[in-house]
Amino acid sequence: MRNYRVKSFAKINLALNVTGKLNLLHKIESIFCFINLHDTITIKQINSLDHRISYFGKFSKNISSNNTITNLFKILDQEKLIRNKKFQIKINKNIPQQAGLGGGSMNAARILDFLIKRKYIKINQKKITDISKSIGSDVILGADLKNGILKSNNNIKKFSNCSKFYVLLVKPNFGCSTKTIYSGVKNFTRSKYNRPKKIMFSPQYLSKQNNALENVAFLKYPKLKKIKLFLENLKKPLFVRMTGSGSVLVAYFHSKKDCEMAKVQFKRKFRNYWCNTSKTL
């Protein structure tokens, strides 16, 4: 049977506020977009009693057997949405784990989108939302690849043709546990994004925003603050911000040349840290 290839793009938070807490989960609002750094997923229908899911590539180590992809297919099987069809899924991991780039969540989102578009399953938007939430809070953000604003009431507003940035992504030799970072949040922020507008993706607006999780992450990992200060002193970044709960920090640039120069300077100082230049979609 035919092999299909799907690109699963990394998600970055341009800004993020924690506005409260509901039961065990925190309420957040976020301005987010996608970048052209991606995992590659190969999908093939197979004659088998079970799905076959495997990971390879630079960031494939130590992925739990209970992951977003296995959870997605567990739900689809339990609800008999794929009518006993079985799939072989191979994921080439180019997106680092525990980075704040939504790698696992976006993998699940893109596979679900593929199965719907190829008519392996037929479900409405409410069911897509319910399945996505069952897997992880970020999954629904990857339902399509437009820039978006997640409001504090969990609704999402999408936008097309927004400002584009060249980005330098850097990650120290450790990751951040989402659960650990959120557990350190003591103060909540007044909601700012409940009236989403396209201008919120402008560099002028974004440069005045922040990521409310940075303070917690910097207290636990002082190296992250050191990296941010170094990036802010490089040539012409529009702004520098941690994405999600870290540990990746992102420097934003208008110019590809400035972005590439910043990468060279960063590698001179932090030779053993992962870094990658990319561009917003």
PDB file of N, CA and C in Angstrom, residues 137-210:
ATOM      1  N   SER A 137      -3.507  19.449  25.605  1.00  0.00           N
ATOM      2  CA  SER A 137      -4.129  20.764  25.452  1.00  0.00           C
ATOM      3  C   SER A 137      -3.651  21.513  24.213  1.00  0.00           C
ATOM      4  N   ASP A 138      -2.442  21.197  23.723  1.00  0.00           N
ATOM      5  CA  ASP A 138      -1.877  21.900  22.565  1.00  0.00           C
ATOM      6  C   ASP A 138      -2.318  21.325  21.221  1.00  0.00           C
ATOM      7  N   VAL A 139      -2.855  20.123  21.221  1.00  0.00           N
ATOM      8  CA  VAL A 139      -3.088  19.415  19.957  1.00  0.00           C
ATOM      9  C   VAL A 139      -4.019  20.188  19.031  1.00  0.00           C
ATOM     10  N   ILE A 140      -5.084  20.764  19.582  1.00  0.00           N
ATOM     11  CA  ILE A 140      -6.066  21.462  18.755  1.00  0.00           C
ATOM     12  C   ILE A 140      -5.460  22.675  18.050  1.00  0.00           C
ATOM     13  N   LEU A 141      -4.368  23.225  18.591  1.00  0.00           N
ATOM     14  CA  LEU A 141      -3.729  24.383  17.960  1.00  0.00           C
ATOM     15  C   LEU A 141      -3.150  24.016  16.602  1.00  0.00           C
ATOM     16  N   GLY A 142      -2.830  22.736  16.398  1.00  0.00           N
ATOM     17  CA  GLY A 142      -2.252  22.292  15.146  1.00  0.00           C
ATOM     18  C   GLY A 142      -3.265  21.770  14.141  1.00  0.00           C
ATOM     19  N   ALA A 143      -4.549  22.017  14.385  1.00  0.00           N
ATOM     20  CA  ALA A 143      -5.588  21.543  13.468  1.00  0.00           C
ATOM     21  C   ALA A 143      -5.413  22.131  12.073  1.00  0.00           C
ATOM     22  N   ASP A 144      -4.924  23.367  11.996  1.00  0.00           N
ATOM     23  CA  ASP A 144      -4.457  23.926  10.729  1.00  0.00           C
ATOM     24  C   ASP A 144      -3.241  24.793  11.024  1.00  0.00           C
ATOM     25  N   LEU A 145      -2.543  25.212   9.967  1.00  0.00           N
ATOM     26  CA  LEU A 145      -1.228  25.828  10.155  1.00  0.00           C
ATOM     27  C   LEU A 145      -1.250  27.348  10.064  1.00  0.00           C
ATOM     28  N   LYS A 146      -2.370  27.963  10.364  1.00  0.00           N
ATOM     29  CA  LYS A 146      -2.444  29.419  10.389  1.00  0.00           C
ATOM     30  C   LYS A 146      -1.977  29.946  11.745  1.00  0.00           C
ATOM     31  N   ASN A 147      -1.499  31.194  11.751  1.00  0.00           N
ATOM     32  CA  ASN A 147      -1.211  31.866  13.016  1.00  0.00           C
ATOM     33  C   ASN A 147      -2.490  31.921  13.844  1.00  0.00           C
ATOM     34  N   GLY A 148      -2.326  31.894  15.166  1.00  0.00           N
ATOM     35  CA  GLY A 148      -3.520  31.893  15.996  1.00  0.00           C
ATOM     36  C   GLY A 148      -3.347  32.596  17.321  1.00  0.00           C
ATOM     37  N   ILE A 149      -4.480  32.958  17.893  1.00  0.00           N
ATOM     38  CA  ILE A 149      -4.522  33.501  19.256  1.00  0.00           C
ATOM     39  C   ILE A 149      -5.465  32.624  20.067  1.00  0.00           C
ATOM     40  N   LEU A 150      -4.907  32.008  21.097  1.00  0.00           N
ATOM     41  CA  LEU A 150      -5.691  31.205  22.032  1.00  0.00           C
ATOM     42  C   LEU A 150      -6.182  32.124  23.127  1.00  0.00           C
ATOM     43  N   LYS A 151      -7.500  32.258  23.250  1.00  0.00           N
ATOM     44  CA  LYS A 151      -8.085  33.129  24.264  1.00  0.00           C
ATOM     45  C   LYS A 151      -8.188  32.385  25.591  1.00  0.00           C
ATOM     46  N   SER A 152      -8.346  33.126  26.661  1.00  0.00           N
ATOM     47  CA  SER A 152      -8.369  32.517  27.992  1.00  0.00           C
ATOM     48  C   SER A 152      -9.590  31.621  28.206  1.00  0.00           C
ATOM     49  N   ASN A 153     -10.621  31.755  27.357  1.00  0.00           N
ATOM     50  CA  ASN A 153     -11.780  30.862  27.440  1.00  0.00           C
ATOM     51  C   ASN A 153     -11.594  29.611  26.580  1.00  0.00           C
ATOM     52  N   ASN A 154     -10.377  29.432  26.054  1.00  0.00           N
ATOM     53  CA  ASN A 154      -9.979  28.254  25.276  1.00  0.00           C
ATOM     54  C   ASN A 154     -10.443  28.290  23.825  1.00  0.00           C
ATOM     55  N   ASN A 155     -11.061  29.382  23.396  1.00  0.00           N
ATOM     56  CA  ASN A 155     -11.408  29.535  21.994  1.00  0.00           C
ATOM     57  C   ASN A 155     -10.181  30.026  21.220  1.00  0.00           C
ATOM     58  N   ILE A 156     -10.144  29.702  19.940  1.00  0.00           N
ATOM     59  CA  ILE A 156      -8.986  30.044  19.100  1.00  0.00           C
ATOM     60  C   ILE A 156      -9.451  30.874  17.916  1.00  0.00           C
ATOM     61  N   LYS A 157      -8.736  31.962  17.668  1.00  0.00           N
ATOM     62  CA  LYS A 157      -8.982  32.783  16.488  1.00  0.00           C
ATOM     63  C   LYS A 157      -7.761  32.672  15.584  1.00  0.00           C
ATOM     64  N   LYS A 158      -7.978  32.307  14.308  1.00  0.00           N
ATOM     65  CA  LYS A 158      -6.878  32.114  13.367  1.00  0.00           C
ATOM     66  C   LYS A 158      -6.775  33.307  12.408  1.00  0.00           C
ATOM     67  N   PHE A 159      -5.545  33.560  11.932  1.00  0.00           N
ATOM     68  CA  PHE A 159      -5.279  34.683  11.041  1.00  0.00           C
ATOM     69  C   PHE A 159      -4.348  34.238   9.908  1.00  0.00           C
ATOM     70  N   SER A 160      -4.556  34.836   8.731  1.00  0.00           N
ATOM     71  CA  SER A 160      -3.696  34.570   7.574  1.00  0.00           C
ATOM     72  C   SER A 160      -2.852  35.796   7.253  1.00  0.00           C
ATOM     73  N   ASN A 161      -1.753  35.567   6.518  1.00  0.00           N
ATOM     74  CA  ASN A 161      -0.906  36.651   6.000  1.00  0.00           C
ATOM     75  C   ASN A 161      -0.429  37.608   7.097  1.00  0.00           C
ATOM     76  N   CYS A 162       0.087  37.040   8.171  1.00  0.00           N
ATOM     77  CA  CYS A 162       0.611  37.854   9.275  1.00  0.00           C
ATOM     78  C   CYS A 162       2.090  38.174   9.035  1.00  0.00           C
ATOM     79  N   SER A 163       2.634  39.023   9.889  1.00  0.00           N
ATOM     80  CA  SER A 163       4.058  39.364   9.808  1.00  0.00           C
ATOM     81  C   SER A 163       4.909  38.100   9.880  1.00  0.00           C
ATOM     82  N   LYS A 164       5.954  38.059   9.065  1.00  0.00           N
ATOM     83  CA  LYS A 164       6.870  36.912   9.058  1.00  0.00           C
ATOM     84  C   LYS A 164       8.169  37.300   9.763  1.00  0.00           C
ATOM     85  N   PHE A 165       8.768  36.325  10.438  1.00  0.00           N
ATOM     86  CA  PHE A 165      10.025  36.549  11.145  1.00  0.00           C
ATOM     87  C   PHE A 165      11.028  35.456  10.794  1.00  0.00           C
ATOM     88  N   TYR A 166      12.293  35.820  10.775  1.00  0.00           N
ATOM     89  CA  TYR A 166      13.370  34.836  10.826  1.00  0.00           C
ATOM     90  C   TYR A 166      13.674  34.611  12.296  1.00  0.00           C
ATOM     91  N   VAL A 167      13.881  33.359  12.663  1.00  0.00           N
ATOM     92  CA  VAL A 167      14.057  33.059  14.085  1.00  0.00           C
ATOM     93  C   VAL A 167      15.308  32.219  14.320  1.00  0.00           C
ATOM     94  N   LEU A 168      15.967  32.518  15.422  1.00  0.00           N
ATOM     95  CA  LEU A 168      17.072  31.702  15.914  1.00  0.00           C
ATOM     96  C   LEU A 168      16.567  30.968  17.142  1.00  0.00           C
ATOM     97  N   LEU A 169      16.542  29.642  17.061  1.00  0.00           N
ATOM     98  CA  LEU A 169      16.089  28.803  18.170  1.00  0.00           C
ATOM     99  C   LEU A 169      17.312  28.244  18.876  1.00  0.00           C
ATOM    100  N   VAL A 170      17.368  28.369  20.187  1.00  0.00           N
ATOM    101  CA  VAL A 170      18.498  27.809  20.924  1.00  0.00           C
ATOM    102  C   VAL A 170      17.989  27.005  22.121  1.00  0.00           C
ATOM    103  N   LYS A 171      18.658  25.907  22.381  1.00  0.00           N
ATOM    104  CA  LYS A 171      18.272  25.027  23.483  1.00  0.00           C
ATOM    105  C   LYS A 171      19.512  24.556  24.219  1.00  0.00           C
ATOM    106  N   PRO A 172      19.565  24.766  25.537  1.00  0.00           N
ATOM    107  CA  PRO A 172      20.695  24.243  26.319  1.00  0.00           C
ATOM    108  C   PRO A 172      20.617  22.725  26.388  1.00  0.00           C
ATOM    109  N   ASN A 173      21.574  22.119  27.061  1.00  0.00           N
ATOM    110  CA  ASN A 173      21.617  20.657  27.105  1.00  0.00           C
ATOM    111  C   ASN A 173      20.718  20.086  28.203  1.00  0.00           C
ATOM    112  N   PHE A 174      19.566  20.691  28.393  1.00  0.00           N
ATOM    113  CA  PHE A 174      18.529  20.153  29.281  1.00  0.00           C
ATOM    114  C   PHE A 174      17.169  20.614  28.753  1.00  0.00           C
ATOM    115  N   GLY A 175      16.136  19.884  29.149  1.00  0.00           N
ATOM    116  CA  GLY A 175      14.773  20.253  28.786  1.00  0.00           C
ATOM    117  C   GLY A 175      14.015  20.725  30.001  1.00  0.00           C
ATOM    118  N   CYS A 176      12.835  21.272  29.777  1.00  0.00           N
ATOM    119  CA  CYS A 176      11.978  21.739  30.867  1.00  0.00           C
ATOM    120  C   CYS A 176      10.711  20.888  30.907  1.00  0.00           C
ATOM    121  N   SER A 177      10.396  20.370  32.068  1.00  0.00           N
ATOM    122  CA  SER A 177       9.149  19.638  32.260  1.00  0.00           C
ATOM    123  C   SER A 177       7.993  20.639  32.338  1.00  0.00           C
ATOM    124  N   THR A 178       7.017  20.475  31.464  1.00  0.00           N
ATOM    125  CA  THR A 178       5.858  21.375  31.463  1.00  0.00           C
ATOM    126  C   THR A 178       5.177  21.382  32.828  1.00  0.00           C
ATOM    127  N   LYS A 179       5.005  20.196  33.403  1.00  0.00           N
ATOM    128  CA  LYS A 179       4.346  20.071  34.709  1.00  0.00           C
ATOM    129  C   LYS A 179       5.123  20.820  35.786  1.00  0.00           C
ATOM    130  N   THR A 180       6.435  20.679  35.775  1.00  0.00           N
ATOM    131  CA  THR A 180       7.273  21.341  36.793  1.00  0.00           C
ATOM    132  C   THR A 180       7.204  22.854  36.668  1.00  0.00           C
ATOM    133  N   ILE A 181       7.284  23.370  35.442  1.00  0.00           N
ATOM    134  CA  ILE A 181       7.261  24.819  35.248  1.00  0.00           C
ATOM    135  C   ILE A 181       5.919  25.398  35.669  1.00  0.00           C
ATOM    136  N   TYR A 182       4.835  24.785  35.257  1.00  0.00           N
ATOM    137  CA  TYR A 182       3.504  25.309  35.612  1.00  0.00           C
ATOM    138  C   TYR A 182       3.249  25.212  37.115  1.00  0.00           C
ATOM    139  N   SER A 183       3.821  24.207  37.768  1.00  0.00           N
ATOM    140  CA  SER A 183       3.612  24.072  39.221  1.00  0.00           C
ATOM    141  C   SER A 183       4.246  25.222  39.991  1.00  0.00           C
ATOM    142  N   GLY A 184       5.193  25.914  39.353  1.00  0.00           N
ATOM    143  CA  GLY A 184       5.843  27.043  40.013  1.00  0.00           C
ATOM    144  C   GLY A 184       5.139  28.375  39.815  1.00  0.00           C
ATOM    145  N   VAL A 185       4.056  28.382  39.050  1.00  0.00           N
ATOM    146  CA  VAL A 185       3.326  29.633  38.799  1.00  0.00           C
ATOM    147  C   VAL A 185       2.513  30.010  40.035  1.00  0.00           C
ATOM    148  N   LYS A 186       2.790  31.183  40.586  1.00  0.00           N
ATOM    149  CA  LYS A 186       2.077  31.654  41.788  1.00  0.00           C
ATOM    150  C   LYS A 186       1.171  32.857  41.499  1.00  0.00           C
ATOM    151  N   ASN A 187       1.535  33.610  40.472  1.00  0.00           N
ATOM    152  CA  ASN A 187       0.763  34.821  40.159  1.00  0.00           C
ATOM    153  C   ASN A 187       0.144  34.701  38.779  1.00  0.00           C
ATOM    154  N   PHE A 188      -1.060  35.217  38.642  1.00  0.00           N
ATOM    155  CA  PHE A 188      -1.771  35.171  37.379  1.00  0.00           C
ATOM    156  C   PHE A 188      -1.811  36.552  36.734  1.00  0.00           C
ATOM    157  N   THR A 189      -1.980  36.548  35.409  1.00  0.00           N
ATOM    158  CA  THR A 189      -1.959  37.771  34.622  1.00  0.00           C
ATOM    159  C   THR A 189      -3.373  38.122  34.169  1.00  0.00           C
ATOM    160  N   ARG A 190      -3.676  39.391  34.144  1.00  0.00           N
ATOM    161  CA  ARG A 190      -4.961  39.838  33.585  1.00  0.00           C
ATOM    162  C   ARG A 190      -5.005  39.482  32.105  1.00  0.00           C
ATOM    163  N   SER A 191      -6.144  39.001  31.656  1.00  0.00           N
ATOM    164  CA  SER A 191      -6.286  38.602  30.258  1.00  0.00           C
ATOM    165  C   SER A 191      -6.116  39.800  29.321  1.00  0.00           C
ATOM    166  N   LYS A 192      -5.336  39.599  28.239  1.00  0.00           N
ATOM    167  CA  LYS A 192      -5.063  40.664  27.277  1.00  0.00           C
ATOM    168  C   LYS A 192      -5.534  40.343  25.855  1.00  0.00           C
ATOM    169  N   TYR A 193      -5.814  39.059  25.588  1.00  0.00           N
ATOM    170  CA  TYR A 193      -6.005  38.645  24.197  1.00  0.00           C
ATOM    171  C   TYR A 193      -7.429  38.180  23.878  1.00  0.00           C
ATOM    172  N   ASN A 194      -8.392  38.584  24.679  1.00  0.00           N
ATOM    173  CA  ASN A 194      -9.761  38.117  24.450  1.00  0.00           C
ATOM    174  C   ASN A 194     -10.470  38.838  23.309  1.00  0.00           C
ATOM    175  N   ARG A 195      -9.820  39.856  22.748  1.00  0.00           N
ATOM    176  CA  ARG A 195     -10.325  40.495  21.535  1.00  0.00           C
ATOM    177  C   ARG A 195      -9.218  40.424  20.482  1.00  0.00           C
ATOM    178  N   PRO A 196      -9.017  39.259  19.909  1.00  0.00           N
ATOM    179  CA  PRO A 196      -7.870  39.052  19.000  1.00  0.00           C
ATOM    180  C   PRO A 196      -7.941  39.934  17.764  1.00  0.00           C
ATOM    181  N   LYS A 197      -6.783  40.479  17.398  1.00  0.00           N
ATOM    182  CA  LYS A 197      -6.664  41.294  16.189  1.00  0.00           C
ATOM    183  C   LYS A 197      -5.362  40.933  15.488  1.00  0.00           C
ATOM    184  N   LYS A 198      -5.360  41.113  14.182  1.00  0.00           N
ATOM    185  CA  LYS A 198      -4.186  40.765  13.379  1.00  0.00           C
ATOM    186  C   LYS A 198      -2.968  41.591  13.773  1.00  0.00           C
ATOM    187  N   ILE A 199      -3.193  42.810  14.234  1.00  0.00           N
ATOM    188  CA  ILE A 199      -2.076  43.686  14.623  1.00  0.00           C
ATOM    189  C   ILE A 199      -1.273  43.098  15.777  1.00  0.00           C
ATOM    190  N   MET A 200      -1.855  42.149  16.498  1.00  0.00           N
ATOM    191  CA  MET A 200      -1.149  41.511  17.613  1.00  0.00           C
ATOM    192  C   MET A 200       0.038  40.667  17.145  1.00  0.00           C
ATOM    193  N   PHE A 201       0.134  40.427  15.829  1.00  0.00           N
ATOM    194  CA  PHE A 201       1.270  39.692  15.281  1.00  0.00           C
ATOM    195  C   PHE A 201       2.358  40.627  14.759  1.00  0.00           C
ATOM    196  N   SER A 202       2.180  41.919  14.947  1.00  0.00           N
ATOM    197  CA  SER A 202       3.194  42.876  14.494  1.00  0.00           C
ATOM    198  C   SER A 202       4.363  42.895  15.472  1.00  0.00           C
ATOM    199  N   PRO A 203       5.573  43.148  14.991  1.00  0.00           N
ATOM    200  CA  PRO A 203       6.729  43.195  15.896  1.00  0.00           C
ATOM    201  C   PRO A 203       6.597  44.288  16.951  1.00  0.00           C
ATOM    202  N   GLN A 204       5.941  45.381  16.596  1.00  0.00           N
ATOM    203  CA  GLN A 204       5.764  46.482  17.555  1.00  0.00           C
ATOM    204  C   GLN A 204       4.920  46.031  18.747  1.00  0.00           C
ATOM    205  N   TYR A 205       3.859  45.288  18.467  1.00  0.00           N
ATOM    206  CA  TYR A 205       2.998  44.794  19.549  1.00  0.00           C
ATOM    207  C   TYR A 205       3.694  43.688  20.330  1.00  0.00           C
ATOM    208  N   LEU A 206       4.268  42.730  19.615  1.00  0.00           N
ATOM    209  CA  LEU A 206       4.864  41.562  20.266  1.00  0.00           C
ATOM    210  C   LEU A 206       6.051  41.926  21.152  1.00  0.00           C
ATOM    211  N   SER A 207       6.808  42.932  20.751  1.00  0.00           N
ATOM    212  CA  SER A 207       7.989  43.310  21.533  1.00  0.00           C
ATOM    213  C   SER A 207       7.617  43.798  22.932  1.00  0.00           C
ATOM    214  N   LYS A 208       6.355  44.198  23.121  1.00  0.00           N
ATOM    215  CA  LYS A 208       5.895  44.693  24.429  1.00  0.00           C
ATOM    216  C   LYS A 208       5.211  43.615  25.264  1.00  0.00           C
ATOM    217  N   GLN A 209       5.121  42.402  24.696  1.00  0.00           N
ATOM    218  CA  GLN A 209       4.495  41.292  25.414  1.00  0.00           C
ATOM    219  C   GLN A 209       5.559  40.464  26.135  1.00  0.00           C
ATOM    220  N   ASN A 210       5.155  39.369  26.753  1.00  0.00           N
ATOM    221  CA  ASN A 210       6.124  38.479  27.402  1.00  0.00           C
ATOM    222  C   ASN A 210       5.595  37.056  27.468  1.00  0.00           C
TER     223      ASN A 210
END
